[in-house]
PDB file of C-alpha atoms in Angstrom:
ATOM      1  CA  MET R   1      32.168 147.036  67.463  1.00 67.00           C
ATOM      2  CA  GLY R   2      31.553 144.854  64.436  1.00 90.00           C
ATOM      3  CA  VAL R   3      31.865 141.114  64.106  1.00 90.00           C
ATOM      4  CA  VAL R   4      35.310 141.333  62.484  1.00 93.00           C
ATOM      5  CA  ASP R   5      36.545 143.473  65.382  1.00 94.00           C
ATOM      6  CA  THR R   6      35.144 140.950  67.847  1.00 94.00           C
ATOM      7  CA  ILE R   7      36.885 138.052  66.093  1.00 94.00           C
ATOM      8  CA  TYR R   8      40.146 139.993  66.130  1.00 94.00           C
ATOM      9  CA  GLU R   9      39.829 140.919  69.830  1.00 95.00           C
ATOM     10  CA  GLU R  10      39.101 137.282  70.726  1.00 95.00           C
ATOM     11  CA  PHE R  11      42.113 136.209  68.693  1.00 95.00           C
ATOM     12  CA  VAL R  12      44.389 138.683  70.481  1.00 95.00           C
ATOM     13  CA  ALA R  13      43.078 137.631  73.914  1.00 97.00           C
ATOM     14  CA  THR R  14      43.577 133.936  73.151  1.00 96.00           C
ATOM     15  CA  TYR R  15      47.006 134.615  71.671  1.00 96.00           C
ATOM     16  CA  ASP R  16      48.013 136.454  74.864  1.00 96.00           C
ATOM     17  CA  VAL R  17      46.768 133.624  77.108  1.00 97.00           C
ATOM     18  CA  LEU R  18      48.766 131.099  75.103  1.00 96.00           C
ATOM     19  CA  GLY R  19      51.830 133.337  75.313  1.00 96.00           C
ATOM     20  CA  ARG R  20      51.580 133.627  79.090  1.00 97.00           C
ATOM     21  CA  ALA R  21      51.237 129.846  79.274  1.00 97.00           C
ATOM     22  CA  GLY R  22      54.388 129.392  77.184  1.00 97.00           C
ATOM     23  CA  GLU R  23      52.462 127.676  74.384  1.00 96.00           C
ATOM     24  CA  ILE R  24      54.449 129.098  71.473  1.00 95.00           C
ATOM     25  CA  SER R  25      53.505 126.318  69.036  1.00 95.00           C
ATOM     26  CA  LEU R  26      49.818 126.795  69.777  1.00 95.00           C
ATOM     27  CA  GLN R  27      50.268 130.548  69.391  1.00 95.00           C
ATOM     28  CA  ASN R  28      51.751 130.016  65.932  1.00 91.00           C
ATOM     29  CA  SER R  29      48.939 127.667  64.949  1.00 91.00           C
ATOM     30  CA  LEU R  30      46.297 130.084  66.237  1.00 94.00           C
ATOM     31  CA  ASP R  31      47.984 132.962  64.421  1.00 90.00           C
ATOM     32  CA  GLY R  32      47.904 131.256  61.020  1.00 88.00           C
ATOM     33  CA  ASN R  33      44.320 130.082  61.324  1.00 90.00           C
ATOM     34  CA  SER R  34      43.061 133.333  62.822  1.00 92.00           C
ATOM     35  CA  ARG R  35      44.533 135.428  60.034  1.00 91.00           C
ATOM     36  CA  LYS R  36      42.619 133.354  57.510  1.00 92.00           C
ATOM     37  CA  SER R  37      39.410 133.593  59.535  1.00 93.00           C
ATOM     38  CA  ILE R  38      39.737 137.349  59.926  1.00 94.00           C
ATOM     39  CA  LEU R  39      40.416 137.803  56.215  1.00 94.00           C
ATOM     40  CA  LEU R  40      37.389 135.715  55.235  1.00 95.00           C
ATOM     41  CA  SER R  41      35.248 137.475  57.844  1.00 95.00           C
ATOM     42  CA  ALA R  42      36.237 140.915  56.553  1.00 95.00           C
ATOM     43  CA  ALA R  43      35.742 139.952  52.909  1.00 96.00           C
ATOM     44  CA  SER R  44      32.383 138.374  53.701  1.00 95.00           C
ATOM     45  CA  TYR R  45      31.314 141.442  55.669  1.00 95.00           C
ATOM     46  CA  PHE R  46      32.157 143.756  52.770  1.00 95.00           C
ATOM     47  CA  GLU R  47      30.445 141.504  50.237  1.00 95.00           C
ATOM     48  CA  ASN R  48      27.266 141.375  52.311  1.00 94.00           C
ATOM     49  CA  ALA R  49      27.267 145.106  53.075  1.00 95.00           C
ATOM     50  CA  LEU R  50      27.903 146.157  49.483  1.00 94.00           C
ATOM     51  CA  ALA R  51      25.349 143.698  48.076  1.00 94.00           C
ATOM     52  CA  ASN R  52      22.753 145.065  50.513  1.00 94.00           C
ATOM     53  CA  ILE R  53      23.544 148.653  49.486  1.00 94.00           C
ATOM     54  CA  VAL R  54      23.203 147.830  45.784  1.00 93.00           C
ATOM     55  CA  GLU R  55      19.946 145.952  46.391  1.00 92.00           C
ATOM     56  CA  GLU R  56      18.520 148.808  48.462  1.00 92.00           C
ATOM     57  CA  PHE R  57      19.589 151.296  45.799  1.00 90.00           C
ATOM     58  CA  ALA R  58      17.822 149.246  43.109  1.00 89.00           C
ATOM     59  CA  ARG R  59      14.654 148.929  45.175  1.00 88.00           C
ATOM     60  CA  ASN R  60      14.614 152.655  46.008  1.00 90.00           C
ATOM     61  CA  SER R  61      15.252 153.632  42.390  1.00 87.00           C
ATOM     62  CA  SER R  62      12.103 152.048  41.027  1.00 82.00           C
ATOM     63  CA  ALA R  63       8.492 151.949  42.143  1.00 83.00           C
ATOM     64  CA  ASN R  64       8.217 148.550  40.485  1.00 84.00           C
ATOM     65  CA  THR R  65       9.394 145.817  42.896  1.00 86.00           C
ATOM     66  CA  MET R  66      10.257 143.581  39.956  1.00 89.00           C
ATOM     67  CA  VAL R  67      13.260 145.798  39.162  1.00 87.00           C
ATOM     68  CA  GLY R  68      14.745 145.151  42.615  1.00 85.00           C
ATOM     69  CA  ASP R  69      14.043 141.434  42.251  1.00 89.00           C
ATOM     70  CA  LEU R  70      15.693 141.379  38.827  1.00 90.00           C
ATOM     71  CA  ILE R  71      18.764 143.221  40.128  1.00 91.00           C
ATOM     72  CA  LYS R  72      19.006 140.843  43.089  1.00 89.00           C
ATOM     73  CA  ALA R  73      18.693 137.742  40.898  1.00 91.00           C
ATOM     74  CA  ARG R  74      20.927 138.791  37.992  1.00 89.00           C
ATOM     75  CA  VAL R  75      23.336 141.407  39.310  1.00 90.00           C
ATOM     76  CA  ILE R  76      23.798 140.587  42.983  1.00 92.00           C
ATOM     77  CA  SER R  77      23.259 136.870  43.589  1.00 90.00           C
ATOM     78  CA  ARG R  78      26.597 135.089  43.144  1.00 88.00           C
ATOM     79  CA  GLN R  79      27.942 137.975  41.048  1.00 92.00           C
ATOM     80  CA  TYR R  80      29.773 140.092  43.615  1.00 94.00           C
ATOM     81  CA  HIS R  81      33.246 138.906  42.645  1.00 92.00           C
ATOM     82  CA  THR R  82      32.628 139.900  39.027  1.00 94.00           C
ATOM     83  CA  TRP R  83      31.975 143.501  40.054  1.00 95.00           C
ATOM     84  CA  PHE R  84      35.687 144.209  40.548  1.00 95.00           C
ATOM     85  CA  ASP R  85      38.920 143.589  38.723  1.00 94.00           C
ATOM     86  CA  TRP R  86      40.689 142.318  41.831  1.00 93.00           C
ATOM     87  CA  ASP R  87      44.116 142.383  40.186  1.00 90.00           C
ATOM     88  CA  LYS R  88      43.977 146.135  39.654  1.00 90.00           C
ATOM     89  CA  ASN R  89      44.428 148.727  42.369  1.00 85.00           C
ATOM     90  CA  ASN R  90      41.201 150.571  41.559  1.00 89.00           C
ATOM     91  CA  ALA R  91      37.463 149.976  41.638  1.00 93.00           C
ATOM     92  CA  ASN R  92      36.776 151.459  38.202  1.00 94.00           C
ATOM     93  CA  LYS R  93      35.008 148.319  36.994  1.00 95.00           C
ATOM     94  CA  PHE R  94      32.520 148.642  39.867  1.00 95.00           C
ATOM     95  CA  TYR R  95      32.051 152.370  39.340  1.00 95.00           C
ATOM     96  CA  GLN R  96      31.406 151.784  35.631  1.00 95.00           C
ATOM     97  CA  MET R  97      28.459 149.510  36.478  1.00 93.00           C
ATOM     98  CA  PHE R  98      26.592 152.693  37.412  1.00 93.00           C
ATOM     99  CA  GLY R  99      27.499 154.591  34.242  1.00 95.00           C
ATOM    100  CA  ASP R 100      30.090 157.064  33.014  1.00 96.00           C
ATOM    101  CA  VAL R 101      28.950 159.978  35.176  1.00 96.00           C
ATOM    102  CA  PHE R 102      29.262 157.954  38.383  1.00 96.00           C
ATOM    103  CA  ARG R 103      32.606 156.444  37.318  1.00 95.00           C
ATOM    104  CA  GLU R 104      34.011 159.883  36.544  1.00 96.00           C
ATOM    105  CA  HIS R 105      32.723 161.248  39.860  1.00 96.00           C
ATOM    106  CA  MET R 106      34.253 158.379  41.841  1.00 94.00           C
ATOM    107  CA  THR R 107      37.536 158.511  39.925  1.00 92.00           C
ATOM    108  CA  SER R 108      37.789 162.214  40.750  1.00 93.00           C
ATOM    109  CA  LEU R 109      36.902 161.572  44.384  1.00 91.00           C
ATOM    110  CA  VAL R 110      39.595 158.910  44.696  1.00 90.00           C
ATOM    111  CA  ARG R 111      42.146 161.128  42.962  1.00 91.00           C
ATOM    112  CA  ASN R 112      41.431 164.089  45.240  1.00 93.00           C
ATOM    113  CA  ARG R 113      41.044 162.376  48.600  1.00 92.00           C
ATOM    114  CA  VAL R 114      44.035 160.379  49.764  1.00 90.00           C
ATOM    115  CA  GLN R 115      42.083 158.616  52.524  1.00 92.00           C
ATOM    116  CA  PHE R 116      39.435 157.447  50.072  1.00 90.00           C
ATOM    117  CA  ASP R 117      42.107 156.153  47.700  1.00 90.00           C
ATOM    118  CA  GLU R 118      43.844 154.289  50.540  1.00 93.00           C
ATOM    119  CA  ALA R 119      40.538 152.793  51.716  1.00 93.00           C
ATOM    120  CA  ALA R 120      39.661 151.647  48.189  1.00 91.00           C
ATOM    121  CA  LYS R 121      43.080 150.018  47.775  1.00 92.00           C
ATOM    122  CA  ALA R 122      42.782 148.285  51.173  1.00 93.00           C
ATOM    123  CA  PHE R 123      39.309 147.025  50.230  1.00 95.00           C
ATOM    124  CA  LEU R 124      40.632 145.626  46.952  1.00 95.00           C
ATOM    125  CA  GLU R 125      43.565 144.012  48.747  1.00 93.00           C
ATOM    126  CA  ILE R 126      41.159 142.209  51.080  1.00 94.00           C
ATOM    127  CA  GLY R 127      39.168 140.943  48.090  1.00 95.00           C
ATOM    128  CA  ARG R 128      42.316 139.913  46.221  1.00 93.00           C
ATOM    129  CA  ASP R 129      43.720 138.074  49.264  1.00 92.00           C
ATOM    130  CA  ARG R 130      40.342 136.419  49.881  1.00 93.00           C
ATOM    131  CA  ASN R 131      40.327 135.092  46.333  1.00 92.00           C
ATOM    132  CA  ARG R 132      43.884 133.814  46.644  1.00 90.00           C
ATOM    133  CA  LEU R 133      43.053 132.182  49.971  1.00 92.00           C
ATOM    134  CA  VAL R 134      40.014 130.267  48.741  1.00 91.00           C
ATOM    135  CA  HIS R 135      41.439 129.352  45.332  1.00 91.00           C
ATOM    136  CA  GLN R 136      45.045 128.515  46.241  1.00 88.00           C
ATOM    137  CA  ASP R 137      44.925 125.714  48.830  1.00 85.00           C
ATOM    138  CA  PHE R 138      43.341 127.251  51.924  1.00 87.00           C
ATOM    139  CA  GLY R 139      45.074 124.823  54.300  1.00 84.00           C
ATOM    140  CA  SER R 140      48.608 125.726  53.315  1.00 84.00           C
ATOM    141  CA  PHE R 141      48.019 129.323  52.273  1.00 83.00           C
ATOM    142  CA  ASP R 142      50.181 131.757  54.262  1.00 80.00           C
ATOM    143  CA  LEU R 143      49.228 135.336  55.136  1.00 79.00           C
ATOM    144  CA  ALA R 144      51.411 137.957  56.811  1.00 70.00           C
ATOM    145  CA  PRO R 145      51.252 137.863  60.651  1.00 61.00           C
ATOM    146  CA  LEU R 146      48.706 140.069  62.422  1.00 51.00           C
ATOM    147  CA  ILE R 147      50.742 140.577  65.578  1.00 51.00           C
TER     148      ILE R 147
END
Protein backbone atom coordinates (compact mmCIF):
# COMPACT_ATOMS: atom_id res chain seq x y z
CA MET A 1 0.00 0.00 0.00
CA GLY A 2 1.34 3.41 -0.95
CA VAL A 3 1.40 6.58 1.08
CA VAL A 4 -1.69 7.99 -0.66
CA ASP A 5 -3.61 4.81 0.16
CA THR A 6 -2.50 5.06 3.77
CA ILE A 7 -3.64 8.68 4.03
CA TYR A 8 -7.00 7.72 2.54
CA GLU A 9 -7.45 4.73 4.88
CA GLU A 10 -6.61 6.90 7.90
CA PHE A 11 -9.10 9.50 6.69
CA VAL A 12 -11.86 6.90 6.33
CA ALA A 13 -11.13 5.43 9.78
CA THR A 14 -11.18 8.87 11.43
CA TYR A 15 -14.31 9.83 9.52
CA ASP A 16 -16.04 6.66 10.77
CA VAL A 17 -15.02 7.31 14.39
CA LEU A 18 -16.40 10.84 14.20
CA GLY A 19 -19.62 9.51 12.68
CA ARG A 20 -20.10 6.98 15.46
CA ALA A 21 -19.49 9.76 17.98
CA GLY A 22 -22.15 11.93 16.33
CA GLU A 23 -19.60 14.60 15.39
CA ILE A 24 -21.12 15.59 12.05
CA SER A 25 -19.52 19.05 11.97
CA LEU A 26 -16.09 17.57 12.61
CA GLN A 27 -16.76 14.95 9.94
CA ASN A 28 -17.52 17.70 7.43
CA SER A 29 -14.39 19.63 8.39
CA LEU A 30 -12.24 16.50 8.16
CA ASP A 31 -13.79 15.63 4.79
CA GLY A 32 -12.94 18.99 3.21
CA ASN A 33 -9.39 19.08 4.52
CA SER A 34 -8.70 15.42 3.80
CA ARG A 35 -9.79 15.72 0.19
CA LYS A 36 -7.28 18.51 -0.31
CA SER A 37 -4.53 16.54 1.43
CA ILE A 38 -5.23 13.43 -0.62
CA LEU A 39 -5.24 15.41 -3.86
CA LEU A 40 -1.92 17.09 -3.03
CA SER A 41 -0.45 13.77 -1.88
CA ALA A 42 -1.46 12.03 -5.11
CA ALA A 43 -0.21 14.88 -7.31
CA SER A 44 3.05 15.04 -5.39
CA TYR A 45 3.49 11.27 -5.65
CA PHE A 46 3.02 11.35 -9.42
CA GLU A 47 5.35 14.32 -9.83
CA ASN A 48 8.08 12.61 -7.83
CA ALA A 49 7.64 9.24 -9.54
CA LEU A 50 7.60 10.68 -13.05
CA ALA A 51 10.56 12.99 -12.38
CA ASN A 52 12.54 10.00 -11.07
CA ILE A 53 11.67 7.95 -14.17
CA VAL A 54 12.76 10.75 -16.51
CA GLU A 55 15.99 11.28 -14.56
CA GLU A 56 16.77 7.55 -14.57
CA PHE A 57 16.02 7.39 -18.29
CA ALA A 58 18.41 10.29 -18.95
CA ARG A 59 21.16 8.73 -16.83
CA ASN A 60 20.74 5.32 -18.48
CA SER A 61 20.71 6.83 -21.97
CA SER A 62 24.18 8.32 -21.74
CA ALA A 63 27.51 7.09 -20.46
CA ASN A 64 28.36 10.69 -19.62
CA THR A 65 26.98 11.59 -16.17
CA MET A 66 26.86 15.25 -17.16
CA VAL A 67 23.89 14.53 -19.44
CA GLY A 68 21.85 13.23 -16.50
CA ASP A 69 22.90 16.23 -14.41
CA LEU A 70 21.93 18.62 -17.21
CA ILE A 71 18.53 16.94 -17.63
CA LYS A 72 17.93 17.07 -13.88
CA ALA A 73 18.90 20.75 -13.63
CA ARG A 74 17.17 22.07 -16.77
CA VAL A 75 14.35 19.67 -17.59
CA ILE A 76 13.28 18.19 -14.27
CA SER A 77 14.00 20.64 -11.44
CA ARG A 78 10.95 22.89 -11.01
CA GLN A 79 9.80 22.13 -14.56
CA TYR A 80 7.35 19.26 -14.05
CA HIS A 81 4.23 21.39 -14.41
CA THR A 82 5.43 22.67 -17.79
CA TRP A 83 5.59 19.12 -19.15
CA PHE A 84 1.80 18.94 -19.57
CA ASP A 85 -0.97 21.09 -20.92
CA TRP A 86 -3.18 20.54 -17.89
CA ASP A 87 -6.23 22.08 -19.55
CA LYS A 88 -6.30 19.44 -22.27
CA ASN A 89 -7.46 15.87 -21.80
CA ASN A 90 -4.30 14.34 -23.26
CA ALA A 91 -0.60 14.10 -22.46
CA ASN A 92 0.59 14.87 -25.99
CA LYS A 93 2.80 17.73 -24.82
CA PHE A 94 4.68 15.32 -22.54
CA TYR A 95 4.93 12.64 -25.21
CA GLN A 96 6.30 15.20 -27.67
CA MET A 97 9.21 15.94 -25.32
CA PHE A 98 10.61 12.56 -26.38
CA GLY A 99 10.16 13.14 -30.11
CA ASP A 100 7.66 12.40 -32.85
CA VAL A 101 8.14 8.63 -32.86
CA PHE A 102 7.39 8.35 -29.14
CA ARG A 103 4.44 10.76 -29.36
CA GLU A 104 2.93 8.79 -32.23
CA HIS A 105 3.47 5.51 -30.36
CA MET A 106 1.83 6.84 -27.19
CA THR A 107 -1.04 8.46 -29.09
CA SER A 108 -1.74 5.12 -30.76
CA LEU A 109 -1.50 3.29 -27.45
CA VAL A 110 -3.98 5.66 -25.82
CA ARG A 111 -6.33 5.42 -28.79
CA ASN A 112 -6.29 1.62 -28.78
CA ARG A 113 -6.40 0.88 -25.06
CA VAL A 114 -9.39 2.28 -23.21
CA GLN A 115 -7.85 1.66 -19.78
CA PHE A 116 -4.71 3.56 -20.71
CA ASP A 117 -6.78 6.47 -22.02
CA GLU A 118 -8.86 6.54 -18.82
CA ALA A 119 -5.72 6.41 -16.65
CA ALA A 120 -4.11 9.26 -18.61
CA LYS A 121 -7.25 11.39 -18.26
CA ALA A 122 -7.45 10.66 -14.51
CA PHE A 123 -3.78 11.59 -14.12
CA LEU A 124 -4.35 14.88 -15.94
CA GLU A 125 -7.42 15.59 -13.83
CA ILE A 126 -5.36 15.17 -10.66
CA GLY A 127 -2.75 17.60 -12.01
CA ARG A 128 -5.40 20.08 -13.14
CA ASP A 129 -7.19 19.95 -9.76
CA ARG A 130 -3.87 20.27 -7.93
CA ASN A 131 -3.09 23.43 -9.87
CA ARG A 132 -6.52 24.87 -9.19
CA LEU A 133 -6.20 24.01 -5.50
CA VAL A 134 -2.84 25.70 -4.98
CA HIS A 135 -3.53 28.71 -7.21
CA GLN A 136 -7.16 29.46 -6.33
CA ASP A 137 -7.30 30.08 -2.57
CA PHE A 138 -6.45 26.74 -0.96
CA GLY A 139 -8.39 27.53 2.23
CA SER A 140 -11.74 28.04 0.56
CA PHE A 141 -11.26 25.75 -2.42
CA ASP A 142 -13.95 23.04 -2.59
CA LEU A 143 -13.46 19.55 -4.03
CA ALA A 144 -16.12 16.89 -4.56
CA PRO A 145 -16.68 14.64 -1.50
CA LEU A 146 -14.69 11.41 -1.23
CA ILE A 147 -17.32 9.48 0.71
